[in-house]
mmCIF file of C-alpha atoms and ligand atoms in Angstrom:
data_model
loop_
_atom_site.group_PDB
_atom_site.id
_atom_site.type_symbol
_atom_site.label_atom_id
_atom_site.label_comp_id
_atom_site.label_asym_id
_atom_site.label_seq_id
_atom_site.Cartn_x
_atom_site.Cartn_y
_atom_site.Cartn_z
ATOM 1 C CA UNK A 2 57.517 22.725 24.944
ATOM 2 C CA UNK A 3 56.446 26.122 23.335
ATOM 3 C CA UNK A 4 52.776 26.090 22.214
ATOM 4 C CA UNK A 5 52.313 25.842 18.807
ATOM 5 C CA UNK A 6 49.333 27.599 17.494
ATOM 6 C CA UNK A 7 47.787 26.169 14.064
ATOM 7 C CA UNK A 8 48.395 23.172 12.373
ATOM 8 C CA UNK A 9 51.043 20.854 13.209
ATOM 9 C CA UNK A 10 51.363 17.761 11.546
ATOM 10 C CA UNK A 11 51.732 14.421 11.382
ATOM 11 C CA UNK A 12 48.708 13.426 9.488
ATOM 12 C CA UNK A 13 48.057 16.860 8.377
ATOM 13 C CA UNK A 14 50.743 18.288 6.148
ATOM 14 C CA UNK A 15 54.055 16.802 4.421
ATOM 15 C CA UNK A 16 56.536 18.893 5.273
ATOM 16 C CA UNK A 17 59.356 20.503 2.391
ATOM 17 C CA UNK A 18 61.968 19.362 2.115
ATOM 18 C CA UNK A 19 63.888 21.410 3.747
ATOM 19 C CA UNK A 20 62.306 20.382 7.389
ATOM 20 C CA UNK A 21 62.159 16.905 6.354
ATOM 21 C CA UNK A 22 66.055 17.053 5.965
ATOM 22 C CA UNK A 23 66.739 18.732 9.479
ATOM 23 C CA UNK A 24 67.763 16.233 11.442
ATOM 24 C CA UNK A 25 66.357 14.958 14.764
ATOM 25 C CA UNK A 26 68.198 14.033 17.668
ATOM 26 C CA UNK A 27 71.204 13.126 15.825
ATOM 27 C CA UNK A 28 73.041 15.503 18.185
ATOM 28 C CA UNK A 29 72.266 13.541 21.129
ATOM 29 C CA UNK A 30 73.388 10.469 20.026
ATOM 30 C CA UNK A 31 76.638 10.536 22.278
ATOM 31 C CA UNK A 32 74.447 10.990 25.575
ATOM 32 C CA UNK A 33 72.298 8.487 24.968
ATOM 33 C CA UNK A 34 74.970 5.764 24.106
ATOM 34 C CA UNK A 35 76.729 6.661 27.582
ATOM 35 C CA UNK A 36 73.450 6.231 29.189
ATOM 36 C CA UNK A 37 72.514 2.627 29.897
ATOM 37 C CA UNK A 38 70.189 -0.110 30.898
ATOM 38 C CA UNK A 39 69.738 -2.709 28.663
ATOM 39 C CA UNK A 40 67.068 -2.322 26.182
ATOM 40 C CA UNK A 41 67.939 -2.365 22.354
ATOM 41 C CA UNK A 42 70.439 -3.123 20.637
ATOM 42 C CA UNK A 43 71.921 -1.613 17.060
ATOM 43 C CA UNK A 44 69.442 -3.503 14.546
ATOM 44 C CA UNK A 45 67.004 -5.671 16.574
ATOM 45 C CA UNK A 46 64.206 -4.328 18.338
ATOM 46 C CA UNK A 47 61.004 -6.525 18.929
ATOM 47 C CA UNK A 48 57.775 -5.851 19.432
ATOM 48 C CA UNK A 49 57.778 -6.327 22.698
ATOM 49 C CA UNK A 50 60.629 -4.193 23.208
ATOM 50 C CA UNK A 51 59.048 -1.581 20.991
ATOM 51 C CA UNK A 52 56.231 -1.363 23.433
ATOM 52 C CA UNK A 53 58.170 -1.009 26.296
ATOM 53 C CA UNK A 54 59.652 2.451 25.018
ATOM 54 C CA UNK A 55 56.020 3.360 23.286
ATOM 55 C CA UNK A 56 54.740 3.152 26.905
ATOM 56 C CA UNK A 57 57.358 4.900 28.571
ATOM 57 C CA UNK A 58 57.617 7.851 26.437
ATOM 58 C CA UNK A 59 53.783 8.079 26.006
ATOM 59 C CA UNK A 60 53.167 10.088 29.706
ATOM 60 C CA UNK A 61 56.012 12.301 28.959
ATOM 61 C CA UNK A 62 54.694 13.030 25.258
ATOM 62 C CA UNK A 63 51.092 13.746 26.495
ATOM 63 C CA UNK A 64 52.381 15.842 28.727
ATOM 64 C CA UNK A 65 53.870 18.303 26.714
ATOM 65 C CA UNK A 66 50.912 17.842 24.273
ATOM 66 C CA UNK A 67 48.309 19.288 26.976
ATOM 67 C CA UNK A 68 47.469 16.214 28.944
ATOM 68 C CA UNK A 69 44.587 14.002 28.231
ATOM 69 C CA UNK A 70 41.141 15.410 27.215
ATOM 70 C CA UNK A 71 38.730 14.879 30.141
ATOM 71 C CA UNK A 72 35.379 13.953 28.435
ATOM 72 C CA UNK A 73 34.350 10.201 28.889
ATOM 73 C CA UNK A 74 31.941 9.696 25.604
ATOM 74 C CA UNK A 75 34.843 11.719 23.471
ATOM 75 C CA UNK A 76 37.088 9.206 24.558
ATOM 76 C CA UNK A 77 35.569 6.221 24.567
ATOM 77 C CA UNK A 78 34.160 7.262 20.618
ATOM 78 C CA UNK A 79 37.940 7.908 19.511
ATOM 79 C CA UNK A 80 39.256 4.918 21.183
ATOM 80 C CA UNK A 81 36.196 2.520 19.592
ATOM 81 C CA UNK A 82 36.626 3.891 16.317
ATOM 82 C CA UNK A 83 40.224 3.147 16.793
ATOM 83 C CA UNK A 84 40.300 -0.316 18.261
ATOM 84 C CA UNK A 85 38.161 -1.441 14.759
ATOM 85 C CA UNK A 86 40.466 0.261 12.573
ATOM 86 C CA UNK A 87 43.556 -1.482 13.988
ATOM 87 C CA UNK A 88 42.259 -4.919 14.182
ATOM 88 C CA UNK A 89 42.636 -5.358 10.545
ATOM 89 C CA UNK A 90 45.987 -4.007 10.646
ATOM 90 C CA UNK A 91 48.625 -6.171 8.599
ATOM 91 C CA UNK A 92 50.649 -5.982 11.808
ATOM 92 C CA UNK A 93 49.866 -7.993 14.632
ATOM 93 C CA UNK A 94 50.699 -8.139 18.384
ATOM 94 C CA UNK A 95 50.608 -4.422 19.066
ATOM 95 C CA UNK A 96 47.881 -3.226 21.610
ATOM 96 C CA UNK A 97 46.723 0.246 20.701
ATOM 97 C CA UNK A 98 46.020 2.954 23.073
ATOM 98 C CA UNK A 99 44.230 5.547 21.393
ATOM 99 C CA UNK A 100 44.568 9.186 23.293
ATOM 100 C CA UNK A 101 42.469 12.047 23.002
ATOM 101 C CA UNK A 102 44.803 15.609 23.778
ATOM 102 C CA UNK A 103 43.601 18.247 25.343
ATOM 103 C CA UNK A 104 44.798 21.039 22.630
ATOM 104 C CA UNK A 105 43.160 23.546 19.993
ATOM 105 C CA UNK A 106 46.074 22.247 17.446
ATOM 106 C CA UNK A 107 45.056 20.563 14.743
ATOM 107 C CA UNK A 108 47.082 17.632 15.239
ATOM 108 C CA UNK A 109 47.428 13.811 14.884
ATOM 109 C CA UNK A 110 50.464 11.641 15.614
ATOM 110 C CA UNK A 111 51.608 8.617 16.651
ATOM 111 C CA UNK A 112 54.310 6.851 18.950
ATOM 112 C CA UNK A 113 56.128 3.607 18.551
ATOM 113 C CA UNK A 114 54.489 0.251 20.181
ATOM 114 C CA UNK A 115 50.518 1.278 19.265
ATOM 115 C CA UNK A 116 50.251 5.263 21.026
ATOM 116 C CA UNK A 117 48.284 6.890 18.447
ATOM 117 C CA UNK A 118 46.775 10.883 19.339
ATOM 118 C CA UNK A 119 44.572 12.813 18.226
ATOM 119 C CA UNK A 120 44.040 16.258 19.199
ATOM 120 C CA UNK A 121 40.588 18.100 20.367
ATOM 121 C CA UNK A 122 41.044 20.551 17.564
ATOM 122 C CA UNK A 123 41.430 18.072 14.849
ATOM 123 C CA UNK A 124 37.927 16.315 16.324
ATOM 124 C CA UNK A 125 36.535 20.370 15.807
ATOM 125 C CA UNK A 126 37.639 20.412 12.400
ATOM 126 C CA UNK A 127 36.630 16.653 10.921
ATOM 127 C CA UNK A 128 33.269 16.387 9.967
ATOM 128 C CA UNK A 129 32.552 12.482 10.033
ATOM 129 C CA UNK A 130 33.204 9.151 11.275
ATOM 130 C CA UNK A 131 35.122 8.685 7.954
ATOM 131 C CA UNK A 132 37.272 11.703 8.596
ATOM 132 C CA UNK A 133 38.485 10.280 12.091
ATOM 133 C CA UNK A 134 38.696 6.597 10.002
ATOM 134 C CA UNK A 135 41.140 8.163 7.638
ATOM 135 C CA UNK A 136 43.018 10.133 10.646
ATOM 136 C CA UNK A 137 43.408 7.475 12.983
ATOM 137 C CA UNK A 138 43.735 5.108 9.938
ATOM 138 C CA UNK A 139 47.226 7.172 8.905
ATOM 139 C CA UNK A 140 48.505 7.193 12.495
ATOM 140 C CA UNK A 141 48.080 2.895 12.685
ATOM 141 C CA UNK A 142 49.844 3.161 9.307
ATOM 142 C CA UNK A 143 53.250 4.703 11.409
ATOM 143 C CA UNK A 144 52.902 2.118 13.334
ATOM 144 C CA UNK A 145 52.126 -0.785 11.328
ATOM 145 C CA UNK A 146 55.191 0.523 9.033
ATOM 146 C CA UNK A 147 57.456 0.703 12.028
ATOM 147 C CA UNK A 148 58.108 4.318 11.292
ATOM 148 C CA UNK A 149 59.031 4.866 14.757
ATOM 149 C CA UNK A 150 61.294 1.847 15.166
ATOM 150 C CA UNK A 151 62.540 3.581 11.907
ATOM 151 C CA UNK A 152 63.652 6.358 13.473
ATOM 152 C CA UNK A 153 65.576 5.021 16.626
ATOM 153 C CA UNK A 154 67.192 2.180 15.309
ATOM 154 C CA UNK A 155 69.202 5.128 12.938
ATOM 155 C CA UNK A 156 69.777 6.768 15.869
ATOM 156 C CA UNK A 157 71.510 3.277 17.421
ATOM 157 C CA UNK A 158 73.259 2.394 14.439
ATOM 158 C CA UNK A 159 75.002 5.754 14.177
ATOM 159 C CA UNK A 160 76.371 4.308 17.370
ATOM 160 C CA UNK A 161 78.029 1.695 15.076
ATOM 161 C CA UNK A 162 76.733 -1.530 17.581
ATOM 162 C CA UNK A 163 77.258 0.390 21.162
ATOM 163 C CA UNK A 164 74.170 -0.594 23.392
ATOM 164 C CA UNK A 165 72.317 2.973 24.061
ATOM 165 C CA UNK A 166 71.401 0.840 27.169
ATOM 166 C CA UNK A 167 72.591 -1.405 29.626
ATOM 167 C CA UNK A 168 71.666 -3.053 32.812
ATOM 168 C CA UNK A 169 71.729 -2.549 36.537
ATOM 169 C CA UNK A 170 71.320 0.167 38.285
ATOM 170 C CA UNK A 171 67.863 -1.761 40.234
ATOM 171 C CA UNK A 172 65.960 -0.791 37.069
ATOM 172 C CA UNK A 173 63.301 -2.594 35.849
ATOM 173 C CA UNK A 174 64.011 -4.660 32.669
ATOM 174 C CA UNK A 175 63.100 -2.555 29.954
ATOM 175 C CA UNK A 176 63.352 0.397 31.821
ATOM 176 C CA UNK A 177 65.006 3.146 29.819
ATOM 177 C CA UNK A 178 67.483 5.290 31.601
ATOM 178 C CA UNK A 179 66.379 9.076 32.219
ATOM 179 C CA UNK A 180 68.457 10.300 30.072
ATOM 180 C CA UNK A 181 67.451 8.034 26.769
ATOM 181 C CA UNK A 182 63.933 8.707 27.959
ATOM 182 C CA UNK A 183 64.430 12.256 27.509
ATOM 183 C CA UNK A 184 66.028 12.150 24.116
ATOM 184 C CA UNK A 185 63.885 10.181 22.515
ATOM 185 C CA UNK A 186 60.780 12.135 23.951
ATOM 186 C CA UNK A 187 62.970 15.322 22.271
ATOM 187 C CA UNK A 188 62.596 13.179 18.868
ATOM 188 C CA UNK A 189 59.142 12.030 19.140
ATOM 189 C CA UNK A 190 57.859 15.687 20.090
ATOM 190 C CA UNK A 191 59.412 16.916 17.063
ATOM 191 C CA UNK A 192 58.358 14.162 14.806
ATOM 192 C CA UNK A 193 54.225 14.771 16.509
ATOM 193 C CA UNK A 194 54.693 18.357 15.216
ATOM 194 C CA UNK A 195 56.238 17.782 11.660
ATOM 195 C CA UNK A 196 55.538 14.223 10.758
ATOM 196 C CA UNK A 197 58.046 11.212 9.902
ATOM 197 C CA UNK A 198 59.532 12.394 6.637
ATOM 198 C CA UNK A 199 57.577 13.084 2.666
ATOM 199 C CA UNK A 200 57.935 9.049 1.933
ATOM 200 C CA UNK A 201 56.568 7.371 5.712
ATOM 201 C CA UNK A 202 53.776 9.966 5.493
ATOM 202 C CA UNK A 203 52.784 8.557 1.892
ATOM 203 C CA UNK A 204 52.645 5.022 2.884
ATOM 204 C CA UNK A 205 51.037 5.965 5.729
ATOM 205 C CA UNK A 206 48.116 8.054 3.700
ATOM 206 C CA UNK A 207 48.041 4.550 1.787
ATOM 207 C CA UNK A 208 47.510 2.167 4.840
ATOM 208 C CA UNK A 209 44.574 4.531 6.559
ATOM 209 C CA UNK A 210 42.570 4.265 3.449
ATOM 210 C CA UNK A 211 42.801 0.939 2.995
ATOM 211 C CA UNK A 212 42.123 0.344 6.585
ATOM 212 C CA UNK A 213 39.046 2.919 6.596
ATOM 213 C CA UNK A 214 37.740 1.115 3.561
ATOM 214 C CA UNK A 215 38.386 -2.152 5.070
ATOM 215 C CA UNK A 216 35.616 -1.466 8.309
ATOM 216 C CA UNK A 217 33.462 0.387 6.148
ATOM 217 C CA UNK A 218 34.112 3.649 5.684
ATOM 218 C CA UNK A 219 34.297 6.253 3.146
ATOM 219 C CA UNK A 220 37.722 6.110 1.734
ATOM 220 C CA UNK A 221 37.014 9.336 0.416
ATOM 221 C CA UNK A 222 36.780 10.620 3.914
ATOM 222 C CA UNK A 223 40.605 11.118 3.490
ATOM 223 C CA UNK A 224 40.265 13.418 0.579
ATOM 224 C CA UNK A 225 38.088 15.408 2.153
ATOM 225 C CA UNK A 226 39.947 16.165 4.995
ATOM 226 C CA UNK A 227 43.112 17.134 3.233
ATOM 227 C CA UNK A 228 40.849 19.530 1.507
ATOM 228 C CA UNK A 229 39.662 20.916 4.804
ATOM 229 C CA UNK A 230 43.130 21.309 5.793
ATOM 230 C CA UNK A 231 44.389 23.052 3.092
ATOM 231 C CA UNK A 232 41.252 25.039 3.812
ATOM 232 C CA UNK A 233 42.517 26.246 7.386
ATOM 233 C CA UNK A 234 46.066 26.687 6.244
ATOM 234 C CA UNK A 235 44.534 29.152 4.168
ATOM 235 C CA UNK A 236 45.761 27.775 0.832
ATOM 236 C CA UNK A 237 42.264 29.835 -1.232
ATOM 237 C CA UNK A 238 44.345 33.159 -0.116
ATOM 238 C CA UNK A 239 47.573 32.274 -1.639
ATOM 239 C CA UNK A 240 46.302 32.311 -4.930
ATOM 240 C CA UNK A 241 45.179 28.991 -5.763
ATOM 241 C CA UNK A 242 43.794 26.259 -3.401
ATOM 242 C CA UNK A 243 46.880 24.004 -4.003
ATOM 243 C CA UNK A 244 49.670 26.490 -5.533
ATOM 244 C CA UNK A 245 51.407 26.950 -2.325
ATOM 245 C CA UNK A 246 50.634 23.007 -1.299
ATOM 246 C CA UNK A 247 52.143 20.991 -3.652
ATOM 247 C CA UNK A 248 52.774 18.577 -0.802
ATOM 248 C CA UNK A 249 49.511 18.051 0.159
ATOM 249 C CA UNK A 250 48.289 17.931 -3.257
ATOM 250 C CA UNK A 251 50.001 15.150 -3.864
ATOM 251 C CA UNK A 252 48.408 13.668 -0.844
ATOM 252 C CA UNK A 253 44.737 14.263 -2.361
ATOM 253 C CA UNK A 254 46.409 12.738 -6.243
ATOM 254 C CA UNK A 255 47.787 9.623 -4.118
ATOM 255 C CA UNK A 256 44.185 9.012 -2.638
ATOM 256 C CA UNK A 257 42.698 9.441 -5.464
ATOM 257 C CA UNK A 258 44.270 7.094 -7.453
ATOM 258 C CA UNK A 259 44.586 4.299 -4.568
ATOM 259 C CA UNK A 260 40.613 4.800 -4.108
ATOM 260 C CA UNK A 261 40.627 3.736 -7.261
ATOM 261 C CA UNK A 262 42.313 1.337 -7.017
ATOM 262 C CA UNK A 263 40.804 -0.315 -4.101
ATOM 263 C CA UNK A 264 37.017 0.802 -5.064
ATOM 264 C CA UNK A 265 35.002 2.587 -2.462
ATOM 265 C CA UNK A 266 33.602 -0.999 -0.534
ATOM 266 C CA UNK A 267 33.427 1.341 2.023
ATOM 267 C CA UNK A 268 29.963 3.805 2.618
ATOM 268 C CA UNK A 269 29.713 4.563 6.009
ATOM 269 C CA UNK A 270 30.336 8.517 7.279
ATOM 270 C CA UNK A 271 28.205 8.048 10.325
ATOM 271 C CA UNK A 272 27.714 12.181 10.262
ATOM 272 C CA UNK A 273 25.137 12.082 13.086
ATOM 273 C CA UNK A 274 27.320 10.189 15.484
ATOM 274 C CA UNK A 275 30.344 12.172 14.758
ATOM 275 C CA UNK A 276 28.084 15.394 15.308
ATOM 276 C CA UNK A 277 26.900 14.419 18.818
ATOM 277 C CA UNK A 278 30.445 13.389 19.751
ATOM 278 C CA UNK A 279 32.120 16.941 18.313
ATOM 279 C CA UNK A 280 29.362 18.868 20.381
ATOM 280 C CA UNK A 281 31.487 17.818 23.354
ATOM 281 C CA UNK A 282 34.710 18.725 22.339
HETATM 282 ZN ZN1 ZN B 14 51.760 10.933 9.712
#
């Protein structure tokens, strides 16, 4: 994949709507009906199922991303933070793998079946526990709202019913063919970059706080790292700090108003913690 310099985003930035109307991987929907081993069907896709594909297009995704980032206590940090976050999700059954990527984008995203990312240059530019909270908080949110599933079960019922898979070929069950594989790691790269579409990223803004709040944390961690955002996408120069950012600026109005209406139960920024664990990114 080219490198991407800057910010991409899931988590990050709501794209216009012209981007969120481009479609992705419609095109391909042709190959990867002919290509076959049975694993979902037009409108049914379990969890288990759902998992299956997470973990299969998770090594190709992370590959393309930079790999995964070497350093133990960064890792462990992300993935504890993580773990507590997602056992109050609504949604249960999904085991979570939280992955740190070894790349200066600012970046957070997440894959179906529980593969939520986070970037080493998002870690540089958060400046608390709460921050991470709210980040890691949005990516559950995809997945707790099945924004994923979302997205290839269009994809299967522009195929009007037609399996996308099928079995044989002394696959394992589950097993998605290389060709399926490699269009729906086309889709999920895209949707890492640019997010899941102006509505999905909403709700999922919505779900992180309450989550955040939920184990404790500032909900207002959120707000603050939309702000920081807007900061590095250089919004002060444009004349304004939100004129050319409408998008995220409704972000920040949406957290501010579902703050209030969940109250801030939450306190906790652990800023010491998140220090010691940044100086090693
Ligand atoms: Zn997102």
């Amino acid at each position: 994949m080219k490198r991407i310099l800057g910010i991409g985003l899931c988590v990050l930035v709501l794209m216009g709507a012209a981007a969120t109307a481009s479609p992705i991987g419609l095109g391909s929907i042709g190959d990867i009906a002919k290509d076959t081993v049975d694993v979902v069907k037009t409108m049914s896709m379990g969890t288990k199922q759902e998992m299956e594909i997470g973990s299969q297009v998770h090594p190709q995704i992370l590959a393309e991303m930079g790999g995964e980032y070497s350093n133990k206590a960064v890792r462990d940090y992300v993935n504890r933070v993580g773990q507590k976050l997602a056992a109050k999700s609504t949604r249960k059954g999904i085991n979570y793998t939280f992955t740190v990527v070894n790349s200066s984008m600012v970046n957070a995203f997440a894959l179906p079946g529980g593969y939520v990312y986070v970037t080493r240059g998002i870690l540089s530019a958060m400046k608390d526990e709460a921050e991470l909270a709210a980040v890691l908080g949005h990516e559950i949110g995809h997945v707790e709202a099945k924004h994923g599933v979302e997205r290839m079960q269009k994809i299967m019922l522009a195929e009007k019913g037609t399996k996308y898979a099928a079995k044989g070929g002394g696959k394992a069950a589950g097993a998605l063919g290389e060709k399926a594989l490699g269009e729906l790691t086309k889709m999920f790269s895209k949707i890492a970059i640019s997010g899941y579409g102006r509505k999905q990223e909403l709700e999922s803004d919505r779900i992180g706080i309450r989550l955040a709040n939920a184990n404790g944390y500032d909900p207002n961690g959120a707000i603050r790292l939309f702000q920081t955002l807007l900061k590095l996408e250089g919004g002060k120069s444009k004349g304004g700090l939100y004129a050319s950012h409408p998008e995220t600026k409704k972000r920040i109005e949406q957290a501010e108003g579902e703050i209030a209406k969940i109250g801030t139960k939450g306190k906790a920024t652990n800023k010491p913690q998140y220090a010691a664990i940044q100086k090693k990114v």
